[in-house]
One Martini backbone bead per residue (centre of mass of N, CA, C, O) as a GRO file, in nm:
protein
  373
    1UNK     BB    1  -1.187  -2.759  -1.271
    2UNK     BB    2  -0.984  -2.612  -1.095
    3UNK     BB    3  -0.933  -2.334  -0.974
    4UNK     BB    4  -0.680  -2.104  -0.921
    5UNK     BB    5  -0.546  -1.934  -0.645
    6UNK     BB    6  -0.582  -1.690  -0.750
    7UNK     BB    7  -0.921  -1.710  -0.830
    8UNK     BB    8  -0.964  -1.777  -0.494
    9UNK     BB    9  -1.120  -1.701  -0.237
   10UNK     BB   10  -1.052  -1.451   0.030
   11UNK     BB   11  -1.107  -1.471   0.378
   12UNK     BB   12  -1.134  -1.172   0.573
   13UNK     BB   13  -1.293  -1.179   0.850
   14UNK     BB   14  -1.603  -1.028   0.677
   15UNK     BB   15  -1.443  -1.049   0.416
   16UNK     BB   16  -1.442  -1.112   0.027
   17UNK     BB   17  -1.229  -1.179  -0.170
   18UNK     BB   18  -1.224  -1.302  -0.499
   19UNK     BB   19  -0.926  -1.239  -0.545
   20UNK     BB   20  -0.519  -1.249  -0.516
   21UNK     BB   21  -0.536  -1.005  -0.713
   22UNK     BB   22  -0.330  -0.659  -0.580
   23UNK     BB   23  -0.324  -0.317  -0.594
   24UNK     BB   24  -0.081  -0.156  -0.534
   25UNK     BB   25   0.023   0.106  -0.412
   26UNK     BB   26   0.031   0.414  -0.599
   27UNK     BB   27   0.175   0.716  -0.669
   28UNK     BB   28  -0.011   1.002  -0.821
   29UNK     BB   29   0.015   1.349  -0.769
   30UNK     BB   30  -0.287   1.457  -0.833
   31UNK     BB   31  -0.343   1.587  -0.556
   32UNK     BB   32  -0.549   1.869  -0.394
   33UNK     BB   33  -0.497   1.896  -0.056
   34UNK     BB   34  -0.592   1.549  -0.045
   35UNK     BB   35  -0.762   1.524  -0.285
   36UNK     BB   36  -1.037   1.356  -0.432
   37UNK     BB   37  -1.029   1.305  -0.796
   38UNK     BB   38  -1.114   1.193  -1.094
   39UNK     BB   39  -0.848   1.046  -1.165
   40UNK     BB   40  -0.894   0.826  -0.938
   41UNK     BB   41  -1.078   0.699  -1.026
   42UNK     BB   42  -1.002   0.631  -1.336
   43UNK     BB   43  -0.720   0.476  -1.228
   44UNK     BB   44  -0.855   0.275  -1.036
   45UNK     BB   45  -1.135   0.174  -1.202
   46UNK     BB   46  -0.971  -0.012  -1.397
   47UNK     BB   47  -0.939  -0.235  -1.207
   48UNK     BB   48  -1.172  -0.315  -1.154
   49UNK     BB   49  -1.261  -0.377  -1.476
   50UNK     BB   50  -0.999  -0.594  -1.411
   51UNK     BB   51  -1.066  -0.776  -1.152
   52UNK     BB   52  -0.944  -0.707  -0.946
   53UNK     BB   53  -0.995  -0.784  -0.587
   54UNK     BB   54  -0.783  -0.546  -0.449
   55UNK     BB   55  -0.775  -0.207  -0.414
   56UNK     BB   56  -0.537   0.048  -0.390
   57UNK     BB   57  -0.463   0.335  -0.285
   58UNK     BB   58  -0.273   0.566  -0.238
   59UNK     BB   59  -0.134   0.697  -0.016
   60UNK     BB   60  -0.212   0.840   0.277
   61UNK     BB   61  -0.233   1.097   0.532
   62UNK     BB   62  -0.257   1.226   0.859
   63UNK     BB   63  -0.080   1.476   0.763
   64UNK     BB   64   0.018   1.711   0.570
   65UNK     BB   65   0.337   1.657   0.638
   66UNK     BB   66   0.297   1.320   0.584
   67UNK     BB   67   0.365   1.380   0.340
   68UNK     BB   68   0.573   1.346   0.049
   69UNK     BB   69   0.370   1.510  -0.160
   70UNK     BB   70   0.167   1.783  -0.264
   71UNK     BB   71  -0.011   1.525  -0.440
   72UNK     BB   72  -0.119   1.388  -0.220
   73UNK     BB   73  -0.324   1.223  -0.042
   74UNK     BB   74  -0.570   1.223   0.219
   75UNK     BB   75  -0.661   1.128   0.608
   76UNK     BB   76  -0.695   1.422   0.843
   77UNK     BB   77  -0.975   1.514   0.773
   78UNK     BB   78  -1.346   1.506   0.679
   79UNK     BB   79  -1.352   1.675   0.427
   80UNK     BB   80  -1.231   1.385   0.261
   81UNK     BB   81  -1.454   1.160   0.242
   82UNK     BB   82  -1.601   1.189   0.002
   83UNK     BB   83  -1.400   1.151  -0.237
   84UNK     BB   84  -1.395   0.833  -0.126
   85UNK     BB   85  -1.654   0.742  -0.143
   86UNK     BB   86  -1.674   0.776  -0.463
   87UNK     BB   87  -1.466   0.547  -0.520
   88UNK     BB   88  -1.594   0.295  -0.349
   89UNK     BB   89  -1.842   0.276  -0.536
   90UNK     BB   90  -1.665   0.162  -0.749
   91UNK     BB   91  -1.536  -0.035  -0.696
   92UNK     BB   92  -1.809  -0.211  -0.563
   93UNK     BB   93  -1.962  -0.200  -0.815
   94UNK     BB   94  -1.698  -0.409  -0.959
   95UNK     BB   95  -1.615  -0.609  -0.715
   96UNK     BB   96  -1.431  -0.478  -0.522
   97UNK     BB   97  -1.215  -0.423  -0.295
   98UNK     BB   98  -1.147  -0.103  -0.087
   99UNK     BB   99  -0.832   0.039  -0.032
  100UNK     BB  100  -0.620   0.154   0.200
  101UNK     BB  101  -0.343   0.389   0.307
  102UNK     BB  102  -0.130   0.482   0.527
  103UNK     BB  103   0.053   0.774   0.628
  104UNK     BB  104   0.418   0.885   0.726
  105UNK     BB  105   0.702   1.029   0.589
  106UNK     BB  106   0.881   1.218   0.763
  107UNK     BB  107   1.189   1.293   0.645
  108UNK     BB  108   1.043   1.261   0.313
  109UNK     BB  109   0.921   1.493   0.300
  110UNK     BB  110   0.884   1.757   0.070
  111UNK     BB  111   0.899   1.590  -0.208
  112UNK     BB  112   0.888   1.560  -0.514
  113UNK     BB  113   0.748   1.520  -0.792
  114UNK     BB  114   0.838   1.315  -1.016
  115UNK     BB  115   0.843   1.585  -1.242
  116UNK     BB  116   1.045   1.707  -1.075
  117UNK     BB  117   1.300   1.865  -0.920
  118UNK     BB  118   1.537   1.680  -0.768
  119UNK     BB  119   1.489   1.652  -0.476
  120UNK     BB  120   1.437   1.865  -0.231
  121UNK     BB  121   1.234   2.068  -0.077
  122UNK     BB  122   1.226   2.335   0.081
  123UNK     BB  123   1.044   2.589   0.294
  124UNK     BB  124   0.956   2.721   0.007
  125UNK     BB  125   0.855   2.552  -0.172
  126UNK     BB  126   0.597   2.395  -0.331
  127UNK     BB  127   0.361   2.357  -0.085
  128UNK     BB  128   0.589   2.395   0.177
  129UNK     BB  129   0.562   2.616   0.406
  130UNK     BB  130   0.422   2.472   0.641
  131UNK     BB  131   0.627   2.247   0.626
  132UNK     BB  132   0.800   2.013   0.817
  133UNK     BB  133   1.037   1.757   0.901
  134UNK     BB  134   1.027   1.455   1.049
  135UNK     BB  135   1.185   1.230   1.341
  136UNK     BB  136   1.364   1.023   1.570
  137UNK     BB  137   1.622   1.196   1.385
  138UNK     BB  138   1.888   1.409   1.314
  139UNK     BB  139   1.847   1.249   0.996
  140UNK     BB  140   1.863   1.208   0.710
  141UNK     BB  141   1.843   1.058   0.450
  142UNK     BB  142   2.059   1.216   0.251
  143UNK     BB  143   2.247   1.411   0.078
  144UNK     BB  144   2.063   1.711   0.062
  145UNK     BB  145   1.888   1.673   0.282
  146UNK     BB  146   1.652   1.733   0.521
  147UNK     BB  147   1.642   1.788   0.837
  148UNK     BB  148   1.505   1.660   1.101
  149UNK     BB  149   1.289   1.696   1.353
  150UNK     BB  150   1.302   1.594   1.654
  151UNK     BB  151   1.057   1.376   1.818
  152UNK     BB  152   0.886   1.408   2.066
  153UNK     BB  153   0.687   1.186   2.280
  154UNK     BB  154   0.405   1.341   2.216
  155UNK     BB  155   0.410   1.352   1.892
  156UNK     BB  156   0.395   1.087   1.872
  157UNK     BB  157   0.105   1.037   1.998
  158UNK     BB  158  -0.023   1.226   1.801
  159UNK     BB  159   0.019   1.062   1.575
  160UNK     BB  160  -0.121   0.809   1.681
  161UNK     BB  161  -0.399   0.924   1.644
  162UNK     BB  162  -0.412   1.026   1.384
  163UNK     BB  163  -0.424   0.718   1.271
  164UNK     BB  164  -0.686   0.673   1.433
  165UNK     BB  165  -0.853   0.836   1.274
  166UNK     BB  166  -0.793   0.745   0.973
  167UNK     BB  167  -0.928   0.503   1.002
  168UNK     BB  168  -1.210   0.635   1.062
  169UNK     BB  169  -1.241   0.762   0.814
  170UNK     BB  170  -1.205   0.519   0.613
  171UNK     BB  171  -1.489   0.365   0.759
  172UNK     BB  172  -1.632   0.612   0.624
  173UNK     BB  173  -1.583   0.563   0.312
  174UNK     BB  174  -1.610   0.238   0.286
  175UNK     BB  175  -1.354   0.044   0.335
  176UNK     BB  176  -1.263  -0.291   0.349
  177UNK     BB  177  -0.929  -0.212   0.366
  178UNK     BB  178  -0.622  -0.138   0.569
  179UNK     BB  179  -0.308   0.018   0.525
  180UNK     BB  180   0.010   0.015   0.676
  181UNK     BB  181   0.291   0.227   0.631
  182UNK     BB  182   0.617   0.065   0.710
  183UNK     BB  183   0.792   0.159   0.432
  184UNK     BB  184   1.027   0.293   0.264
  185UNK     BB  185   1.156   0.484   0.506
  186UNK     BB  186   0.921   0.599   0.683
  187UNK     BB  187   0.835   0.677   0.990
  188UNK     BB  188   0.793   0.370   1.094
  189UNK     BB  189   1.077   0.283   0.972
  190UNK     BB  190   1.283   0.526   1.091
  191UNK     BB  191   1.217   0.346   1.374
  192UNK     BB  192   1.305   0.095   1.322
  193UNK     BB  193   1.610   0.180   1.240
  194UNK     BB  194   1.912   0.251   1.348
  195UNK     BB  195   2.022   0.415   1.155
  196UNK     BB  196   1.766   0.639   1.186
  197UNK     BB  197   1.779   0.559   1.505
  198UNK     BB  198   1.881   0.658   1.789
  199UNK     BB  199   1.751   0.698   2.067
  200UNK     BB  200   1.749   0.700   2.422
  201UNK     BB  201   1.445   0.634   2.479
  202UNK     BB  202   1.177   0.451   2.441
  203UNK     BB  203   1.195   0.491   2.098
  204UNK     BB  204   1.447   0.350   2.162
  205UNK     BB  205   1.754   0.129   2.087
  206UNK     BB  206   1.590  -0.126   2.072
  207UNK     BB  207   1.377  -0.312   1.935
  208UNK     BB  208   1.162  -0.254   2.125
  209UNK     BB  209   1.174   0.066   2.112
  210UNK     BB  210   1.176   0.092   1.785
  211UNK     BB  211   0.882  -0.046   1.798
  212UNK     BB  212   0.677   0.099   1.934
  213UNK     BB  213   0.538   0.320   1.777
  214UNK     BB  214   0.413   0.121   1.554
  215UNK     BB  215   0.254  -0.041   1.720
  216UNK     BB  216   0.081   0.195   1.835
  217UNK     BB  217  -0.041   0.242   1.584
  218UNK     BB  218  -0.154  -0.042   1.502
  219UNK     BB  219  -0.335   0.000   1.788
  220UNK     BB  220  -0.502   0.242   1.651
  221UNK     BB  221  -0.600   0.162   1.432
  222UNK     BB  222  -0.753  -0.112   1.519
  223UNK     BB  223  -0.968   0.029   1.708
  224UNK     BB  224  -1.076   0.239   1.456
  225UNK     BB  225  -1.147  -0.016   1.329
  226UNK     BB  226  -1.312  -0.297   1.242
  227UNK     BB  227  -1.352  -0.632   1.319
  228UNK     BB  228  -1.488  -0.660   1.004
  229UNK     BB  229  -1.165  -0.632   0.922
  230UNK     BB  230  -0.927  -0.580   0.794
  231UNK     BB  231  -0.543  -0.581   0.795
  232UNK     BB  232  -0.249  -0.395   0.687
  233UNK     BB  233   0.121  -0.394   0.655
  234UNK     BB  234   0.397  -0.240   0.499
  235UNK     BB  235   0.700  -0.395   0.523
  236UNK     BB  236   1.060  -0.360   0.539
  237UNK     BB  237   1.227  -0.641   0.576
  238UNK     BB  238   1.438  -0.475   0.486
  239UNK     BB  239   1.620  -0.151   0.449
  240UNK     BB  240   1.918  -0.183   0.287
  241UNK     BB  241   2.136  -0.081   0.554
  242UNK     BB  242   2.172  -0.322   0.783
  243UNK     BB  243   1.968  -0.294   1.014
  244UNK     BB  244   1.703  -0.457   0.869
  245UNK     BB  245   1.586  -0.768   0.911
  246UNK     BB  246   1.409  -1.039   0.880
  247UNK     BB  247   1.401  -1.141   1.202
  248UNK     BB  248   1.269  -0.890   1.276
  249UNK     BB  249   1.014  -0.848   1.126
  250UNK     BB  250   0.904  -1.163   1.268
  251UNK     BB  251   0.902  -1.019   1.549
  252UNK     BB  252   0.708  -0.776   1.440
  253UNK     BB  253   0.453  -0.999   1.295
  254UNK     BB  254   0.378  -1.110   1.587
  255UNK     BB  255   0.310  -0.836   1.745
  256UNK     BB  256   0.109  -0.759   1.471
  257UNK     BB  257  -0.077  -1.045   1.542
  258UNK     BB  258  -0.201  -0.974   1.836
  259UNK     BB  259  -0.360  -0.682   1.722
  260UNK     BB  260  -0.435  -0.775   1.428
  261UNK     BB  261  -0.286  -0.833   1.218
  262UNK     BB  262  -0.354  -1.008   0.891
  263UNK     BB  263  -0.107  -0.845   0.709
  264UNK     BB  264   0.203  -0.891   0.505
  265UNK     BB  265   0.352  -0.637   0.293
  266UNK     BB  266   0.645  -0.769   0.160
  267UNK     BB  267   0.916  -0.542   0.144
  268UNK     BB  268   1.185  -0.283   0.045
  269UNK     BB  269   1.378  -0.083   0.166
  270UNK     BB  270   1.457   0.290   0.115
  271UNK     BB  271   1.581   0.461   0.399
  272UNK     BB  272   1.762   0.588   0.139
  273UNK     BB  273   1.632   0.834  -0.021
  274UNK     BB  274   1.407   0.817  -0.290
  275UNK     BB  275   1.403   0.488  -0.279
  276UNK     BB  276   1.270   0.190  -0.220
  277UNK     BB  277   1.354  -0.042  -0.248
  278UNK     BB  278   1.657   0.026  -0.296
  279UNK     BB  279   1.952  -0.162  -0.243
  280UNK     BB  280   1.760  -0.436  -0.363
  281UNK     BB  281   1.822  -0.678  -0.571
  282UNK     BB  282   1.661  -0.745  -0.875
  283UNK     BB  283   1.411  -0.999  -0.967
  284UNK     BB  284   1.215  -1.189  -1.017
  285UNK     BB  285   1.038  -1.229  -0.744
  286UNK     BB  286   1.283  -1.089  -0.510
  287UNK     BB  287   1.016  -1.087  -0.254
  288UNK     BB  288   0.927  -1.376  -0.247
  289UNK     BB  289   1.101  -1.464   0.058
  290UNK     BB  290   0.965  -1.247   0.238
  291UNK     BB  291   0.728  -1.387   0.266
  292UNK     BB  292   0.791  -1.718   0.310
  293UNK     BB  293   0.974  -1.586   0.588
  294UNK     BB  294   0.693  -1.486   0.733
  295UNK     BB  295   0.493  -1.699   0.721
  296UNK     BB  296   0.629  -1.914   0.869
  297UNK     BB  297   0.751  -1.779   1.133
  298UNK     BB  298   0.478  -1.639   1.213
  299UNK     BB  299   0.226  -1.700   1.137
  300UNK     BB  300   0.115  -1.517   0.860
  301UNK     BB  301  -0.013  -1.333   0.636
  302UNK     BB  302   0.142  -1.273   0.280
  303UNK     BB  303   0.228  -1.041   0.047
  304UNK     BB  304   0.346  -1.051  -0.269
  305UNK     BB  305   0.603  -0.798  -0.404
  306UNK     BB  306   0.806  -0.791  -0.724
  307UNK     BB  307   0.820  -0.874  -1.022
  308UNK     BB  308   0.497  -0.981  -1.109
  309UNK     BB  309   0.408  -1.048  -1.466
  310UNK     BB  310   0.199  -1.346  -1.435
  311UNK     BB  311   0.006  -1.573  -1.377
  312UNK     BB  312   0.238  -1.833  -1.306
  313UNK     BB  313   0.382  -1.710  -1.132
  314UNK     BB  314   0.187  -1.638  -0.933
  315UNK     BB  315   0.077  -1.950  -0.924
  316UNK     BB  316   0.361  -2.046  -0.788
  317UNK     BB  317   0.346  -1.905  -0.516
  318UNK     BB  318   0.079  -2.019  -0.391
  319UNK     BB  319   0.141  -2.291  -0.440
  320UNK     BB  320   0.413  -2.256  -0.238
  321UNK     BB  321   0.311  -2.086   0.002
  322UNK     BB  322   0.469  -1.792  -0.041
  323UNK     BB  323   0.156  -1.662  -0.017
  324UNK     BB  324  -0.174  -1.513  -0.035
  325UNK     BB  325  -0.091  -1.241  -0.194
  326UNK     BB  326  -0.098  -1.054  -0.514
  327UNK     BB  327   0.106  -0.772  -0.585
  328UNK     BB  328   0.078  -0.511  -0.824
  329UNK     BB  329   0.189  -0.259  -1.002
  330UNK     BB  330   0.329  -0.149  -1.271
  331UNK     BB  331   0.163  -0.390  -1.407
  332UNK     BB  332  -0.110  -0.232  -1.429
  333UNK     BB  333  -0.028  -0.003  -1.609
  334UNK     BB  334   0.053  -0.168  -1.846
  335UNK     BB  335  -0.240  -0.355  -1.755
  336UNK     BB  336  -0.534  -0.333  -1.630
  337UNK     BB  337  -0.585  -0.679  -1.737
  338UNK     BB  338  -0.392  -0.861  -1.576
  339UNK     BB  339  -0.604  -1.060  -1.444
  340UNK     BB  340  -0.770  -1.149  -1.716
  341UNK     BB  341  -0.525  -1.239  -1.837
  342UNK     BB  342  -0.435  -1.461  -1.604
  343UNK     BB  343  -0.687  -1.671  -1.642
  344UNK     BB  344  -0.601  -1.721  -1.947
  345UNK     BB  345  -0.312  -1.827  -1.883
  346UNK     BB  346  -0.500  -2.021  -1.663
  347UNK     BB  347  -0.768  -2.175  -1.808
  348UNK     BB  348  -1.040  -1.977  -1.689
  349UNK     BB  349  -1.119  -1.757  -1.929
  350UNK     BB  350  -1.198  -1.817  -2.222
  351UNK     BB  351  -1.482  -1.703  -2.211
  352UNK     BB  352  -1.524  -1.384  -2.093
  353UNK     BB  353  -1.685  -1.422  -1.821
  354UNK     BB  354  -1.512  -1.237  -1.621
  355UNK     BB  355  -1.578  -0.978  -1.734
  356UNK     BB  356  -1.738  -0.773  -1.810
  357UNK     BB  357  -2.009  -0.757  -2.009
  358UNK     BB  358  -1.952  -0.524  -2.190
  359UNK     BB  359  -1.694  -0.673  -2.285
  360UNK     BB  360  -1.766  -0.991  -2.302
  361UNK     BB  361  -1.892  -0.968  -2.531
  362UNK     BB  362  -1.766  -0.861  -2.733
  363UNK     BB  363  -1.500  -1.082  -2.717
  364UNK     BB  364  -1.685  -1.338  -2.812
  365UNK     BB  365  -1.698  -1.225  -3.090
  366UNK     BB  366  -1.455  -1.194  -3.189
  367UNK     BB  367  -1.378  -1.460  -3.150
  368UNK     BB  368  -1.614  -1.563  -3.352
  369UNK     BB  369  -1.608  -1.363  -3.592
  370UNK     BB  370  -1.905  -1.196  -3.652
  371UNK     BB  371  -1.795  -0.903  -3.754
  372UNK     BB  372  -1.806  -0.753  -3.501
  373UNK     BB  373  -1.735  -0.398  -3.383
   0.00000   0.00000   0.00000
């Protein structure tokens, strides 16, 4: 019996997933100074040996400011590469694609983690004494948080470089896929979208001047990414707020698929306040029509997310064409062996072959019963 498209691989230009089954980035506030340590390791780690097919570490910053919370990674440094190195041995150890994120927060810099109090931090905040936010425009995301500086033209520029550094630290660290954020309204969302983005020289004003900046980054990823090598990109389809919809981003995903964008990471919302999706109603596969309208219309690989909570699911996304590959938040948190779980639940993984070996010894004898504990 053929495999379902769950389990079937997926050639990513000289890379492949073994499996369509993608650990969503997830922010775990963890890092000191941007560094990866043992918790990101066995975080991380434990997906791996759960057989998802691609790992993806949570946002990287580009830039100290770039980050969202003080606890964030980075991959703005050279001396951050090592840390990268030694999380993707094990991935890669374990049959794993290892994916990284890059990201600059904008406006939403500063801001606590998530078991901190509420709110923005000010300028003298818990470790962001020497951050500013900035942004497209002098608009906050919501009322009592932080107005960012809007950036000139050349701060801009250099943001591009640093997205293009980031991109070679991260192939630097051996890397197998590199996704931008450019959803849940942070800085290239800001620029994306009118309601954030006011600006009328080049890099605002029409949909093709919000656009630029983002391009641009798109651009120096790819210049400094390997040419077989996948690139993805998460973007909120639309961004919640009116501003930016479906057809957007449509035009927006062939412009991104010139530059060599691989795939589009279609999720949603964001664009003000804390909240990432809302404030687009949640019901399970939500986002699933996002990803459905941007691969058609674009003529792009999608990647599906939000509220996919088990194999059945996600293979009926799949099968009616509607992504190429299914990616998991939450639901990996609740279960680190979704993937496996996913298998049993589509009758490809009867006997846990597919676990890990050390795992399904064990769990084979247990299913026969043979006393073994």
């Amino acid at each position: 019996m053929q495999k379902p498209l769950l389990f079937q691989p997926l050639k990513l230009r000289g890379v492949t997933a073994p499996n369509r089954a993608v650990v969503s980035p997830m922010v775990q506030y963890r890092a000191t100074d941007g560094q990866v340590n043992d918790y990101h390791l066995v975080h991380l780690g434990k997906f791996a040996l759960g057989k998802f097919g691609i790992v993806f570490t949570e946002n990287c910053a580009v830039e100290p400011r770039g980050r969202v919370t003080q606890g964030d990674l980075g991959m703005w440094d050279d001396g951050l590469i090592e840390g990268h190195k030694r999380l993707v041995r094990f991935l890669k150890q374990e049959g794993a694609l290892a994916g990284t994120q890059i990201t600059h927060s904008g406006r939403k810099g500063s801001t606590p983690r998530s078991f901190d109090k509420p709110g923005q931090l000010g300028p003298e905040g818990a470790g962001w004494k020497k951050w500013e936010v900035v942004g497209p425009s002098e608009l906050s995301a919501a009322e009592g948080w932080l107005v960012p500086r809007q950036l000139a033209a050349a701060e801009i520029e250099d943001i591009v470089r640093k997205f293009g550094e980031a991109a070679r630290r991260a192939d630097a660290a051996g890397y197998d896929v590199i996704e931008i954020h450019g959803a849940h309204g942070y800085l290239l969302a800001q620029f994306l979208s009118p309601i954030s983005n006011k600006r009328n020289d080049a890099y605002g004003g029409d949909r093709a001047g919000r656009m630029k900046f983002p391009l641009a980054a798109a651009r120096a990823v790819r210049t400094n990414w390997p040419e077989h090598k996948p690139m993805f990109i998460r973007v909120s389809t639309v961004d919640g707020a009116g501003g930016w919809e479906v057809e957007d981003t449509v035009v927006f995903a062939k412009a991104l698929k010139e530059i060599g964008v691989d795939v589009i990471d279609c999720s949603s919302g964001g664009l003000t306040g804390l909240s990432t999706a809302l404030p687009v109603k949640r019901g399970l596969g939500f986002q699933v029509p996002f990803a459905a309208a941007v691969k058609r219309q674009a003529d792009i690989r999608t990647m599906a997310v939000g509220l996919i909570l088990d194999g059945p699911q996600a293979e009926a996304i799949l099968q009616a064409g509607d992504a190429d590959l299914i990616a998991i938040g939450r639901q990996a948190l609740y279960d680190p062996f979704w993937a496996l779980h996913a298998a049993q639940e589509l009758g490809c993984d009867g006997d846990f072959g597919m676990w890990t070996p050390e795992y399904g010894w064990w769990l084979e004898k247990r299913k026969n019963n043979l006393g073994i504990r």
